[in-house]
Tab-separated table of N, CA and C in Angstrom:
chain	number	residue	atom	x	y	z
A	1	MET	N	-10.329	34.309	25.287
A	1	MET	CA	-9.492	34.394	26.468
A	1	MET	C	-9.786	33.183	27.354
A	2	PRO	N	-8.902	32.199	27.369
A	2	PRO	CA	-9.135	30.982	28.148
A	2	PRO	C	-9.011	31.239	29.651
A	3	LEU	N	-9.762	30.459	30.404
A	3	LEU	CA	-9.703	30.560	31.859
A	3	LEU	C	-8.600	29.663	32.393
A	4	GLY	N	-7.833	30.177	33.314
A	4	GLY	CA	-6.775	29.396	33.934
A	4	GLY	C	-7.295	28.679	35.161
A	5	PRO	N	-6.460	27.879	35.781
A	5	PRO	CA	-6.890	27.122	36.961
A	5	PRO	C	-7.263	28.026	38.138
A	6	THR	N	-6.590	29.143	38.275
A	6	THR	CA	-6.902	30.057	39.380
A	6	THR	C	-8.302	30.635	39.225
A	7	GLU	N	-8.651	31.024	38.013
A	7	GLU	CA	-9.974	31.590	37.773
A	7	GLU	C	-11.070	30.545	38.001
A	8	LEU	N	-10.813	29.304	37.576
A	8	LEU	CA	-11.794	28.239	37.770
A	8	LEU	C	-12.012	27.940	39.250
A	9	ILE	N	-10.955	27.962	40.031
A	9	ILE	CA	-11.073	27.729	41.476
A	9	ILE	C	-11.875	28.840	42.124
A	10	ILE	N	-11.633	30.069	41.733
A	10	ILE	CA	-12.380	31.204	42.283
A	10	ILE	C	-13.855	31.085	41.935
A	11	ILE	N	-14.168	30.727	40.701
A	11	ILE	CA	-15.559	30.562	40.284
A	11	ILE	C	-16.216	29.436	41.075
A	12	LEU	N	-15.510	28.323	41.265
A	12	LEU	CA	-16.046	27.204	42.039
A	12	LEU	C	-16.325	27.608	43.477
A	13	LEU	N	-15.423	28.355	44.078
A	13	LEU	CA	-15.638	28.809	45.457
A	13	LEU	C	-16.863	29.724	45.563
A	14	ILE	N	-17.047	30.597	44.593
A	14	ILE	CA	-18.208	31.486	44.593
A	14	ILE	C	-19.498	30.680	44.469
A	15	VAL	N	-19.491	29.673	43.603
A	15	VAL	CA	-20.676	28.823	43.429
A	15	VAL	C	-20.985	28.073	44.713
A	16	VAL	N	-19.961	27.551	45.377
A	16	VAL	CA	-20.170	26.831	46.639
A	16	VAL	C	-20.731	27.774	47.692
A	17	LEU	N	-20.233	28.996	47.749
A	17	LEU	CA	-20.744	29.956	48.722
A	17	LEU	C	-22.192	30.340	48.435
A	18	LEU	N	-22.540	30.472	47.167
A	18	LEU	CA	-23.899	30.868	46.804
A	18	LEU	C	-24.913	29.758	47.045
A	19	PHE	N	-24.590	28.539	46.647
A	19	PHE	CA	-25.570	27.463	46.681
A	19	PHE	C	-25.379	26.511	47.845
A	20	GLY	N	-24.216	26.452	48.400
A	20	GLY	CA	-23.953	25.510	49.482
A	20	GLY	C	-23.484	24.177	48.923
A	21	ALA	N	-22.702	23.463	49.707
A	21	ALA	CA	-22.119	22.201	49.247
A	21	ALA	C	-23.179	21.120	49.066
A	22	ARG	N	-24.262	21.166	49.812
A	22	ARG	CA	-25.295	20.132	49.704
A	22	ARG	C	-26.135	20.275	48.443
A	23	LYS	N	-26.278	21.470	47.938
A	23	LYS	CA	-27.108	21.697	46.754
A	23	LYS	C	-26.376	21.405	45.451
A	24	LEU	N	-25.048	21.410	45.458
A	24	LEU	CA	-24.288	21.225	44.224
A	24	LEU	C	-24.575	19.898	43.523
A	25	PRO	N	-24.621	18.759	44.213
A	25	PRO	CA	-24.953	17.514	43.507
A	25	PRO	C	-26.346	17.544	42.886
A	26	GLU	N	-27.295	18.151	43.565
A	26	GLU	CA	-28.649	18.267	43.020
A	26	GLU	C	-28.659	19.145	41.765
A	27	LEU	N	-27.919	20.246	41.804
A	27	LEU	CA	-27.831	21.124	40.630
A	27	LEU	C	-27.169	20.415	39.459
A	28	ALA	N	-26.105	19.675	39.731
A	28	ALA	CA	-25.403	18.954	38.663
A	28	ALA	C	-26.306	17.871	38.070
A	29	ARG	N	-27.049	17.168	38.921
A	29	ARG	CA	-27.962	16.131	38.444
A	29	ARG	C	-29.052	16.737	37.564
A	30	GLY	N	-29.603	17.852	37.997
A	30	GLY	CA	-30.639	18.526	37.213
A	30	GLY	C	-30.108	19.032	35.885
A	31	LEU	N	-28.890	19.529	35.887
A	31	LEU	CA	-28.273	20.004	34.646
A	31	LEU	C	-28.046	18.850	33.681
A	32	GLY	N	-27.613	17.705	34.199
A	32	GLY	CA	-27.408	16.530	33.358
A	32	GLY	C	-28.708	16.030	32.758
A	33	GLN	N	-29.775	16.010	33.553
A	33	GLN	CA	-31.077	15.580	33.045
A	33	GLN	C	-31.589	16.547	31.982
A	34	SER	N	-31.386	17.817	32.202
A	34	SER	CA	-31.816	18.813	31.220
A	34	SER	C	-31.070	18.635	29.903
A	35	ALA	N	-29.774	18.405	29.978
A	35	ALA	CA	-28.981	18.207	28.766
A	35	ALA	C	-29.435	16.958	28.020
A	36	ARG	N	-29.734	15.875	28.772
A	36	ARG	CA	-30.215	14.649	28.138
A	36	ARG	C	-31.542	14.861	27.431
A	37	GLU	N	-32.464	15.555	28.094
A	37	GLU	CA	-33.773	15.826	27.501
A	37	GLU	C	-33.636	16.706	26.263
A	38	PHE	N	-32.731	17.667	26.306
A	38	PHE	CA	-32.508	18.552	25.165
A	38	PHE	C	-32.000	17.758	23.967
A	39	ARG	N	-30.997	16.889	24.196
A	39	ARG	CA	-30.472	16.070	23.106
A	39	ARG	C	-31.538	15.129	22.567
A	40	LYS	N	-32.338	14.556	23.473
A	40	LYS	CA	-33.410	13.654	23.047
A	40	LYS	C	-34.428	14.406	22.194
A	41	GLY	N	-34.761	15.617	22.589
A	41	GLY	CA	-35.689	16.429	21.815
A	41	GLY	C	-35.141	16.776	20.447
A	42	LEU	N	-33.858	17.063	20.369
A	42	LEU	CA	-33.242	17.357	19.074
A	42	LEU	C	-33.258	16.141	18.165
A	43	SER	N	-32.945	14.982	18.716
A	43	SER	CA	-32.923	13.778	17.879
A	43	SER	C	-34.339	13.380	17.468
A	44	ASP	N	-35.330	13.594	18.321
A	44	ASP	CA	-36.717	13.303	17.966
A	44	ASP	C	-37.192	14.227	16.862
A	45	ASP	N	-36.822	15.485	16.919
A	45	ASP	CA	-37.224	16.438	15.890
A	45	ASP	C	-36.604	16.078	14.537
A	46	ASP	N	-35.387	15.564	14.553
A	46	ASP	CA	-34.726	15.182	13.310
A	46	ASP	C	-35.400	13.966	12.676
A	47	LYS	N	-35.911	13.065	13.488
A	47	LYS	CA	-36.507	11.835	12.969
A	47	LYS	C	-37.948	12.039	12.496
A	48	LYS	N	-38.707	12.884	13.154
A	48	LYS	CA	-40.121	13.043	12.836
A	48	LYS	C	-40.393	13.521	11.422
A	49	PRO	N	-39.699	14.538	10.905
A	49	PRO	CA	-40.008	14.964	9.534
A	49	PRO	C	-39.783	13.859	8.508
A	50	GLU	N	-38.785	13.019	8.716
A	50	GLU	CA	-38.521	11.944	7.780
A	50	GLU	C	-39.642	10.917	7.803
A	51	GLU	N	-40.150	10.596	9.001
A	51	GLU	CA	-41.196	9.588	9.129
A	51	GLU	C	-42.526	10.085	8.595
A	52	SER	N	-42.840	11.354	8.817
A	52	SER	CA	-44.145	11.875	8.442
A	52	SER	C	-44.188	12.427	7.023
A	53	LYS	N	-43.050	12.458	6.343
A	53	LYS	CA	-42.999	13.002	4.991
A	53	LYS	C	-43.673	12.013	4.023
A	54	PRO	N	-44.723	12.442	3.327
A	54	PRO	CA	-45.369	11.541	2.383
A	54	PRO	C	-44.457	11.328	1.163
A	55	GLU	N	-44.506	10.112	0.651
A	55	GLU	CA	-43.671	9.823	-0.515
A	55	GLU	C	-44.287	10.460	-1.745
A	56	GLN	N	-43.460	11.101	-2.511
A	56	GLN	CA	-43.935	11.784	-3.720
A	56	GLN	C	-43.484	11.003	-4.946
A	57	LYS	N	-44.422	10.817	-5.856
A	57	LYS	CA	-44.090	10.129	-7.096
A	57	LYS	C	-43.549	11.148	-8.096
A	58	GLN	N	-42.468	10.781	-8.752
A	58	GLN	CA	-41.907	11.689	-9.751
A	58	GLN	C	-42.484	11.359	-11.117
A	59	SER	N	-42.919	12.396	-11.846
A	59	SER	CA	-43.516	12.158	-13.151
A	59	SER	C	-42.547	12.482	-14.244
């Protein structure tokens, strides 16, 4: 069930009332940093097993 523009505006107004207009940029900045760190952690985890995997000789 997709959200329409009216529902999004209502949600935005509720968020502004709860946190205040001054806190919203700080919350958005923190969310962006968290997302960046999460992606960085995922990419680091993908690279580490390849680097630390010992080469096996096939007989």
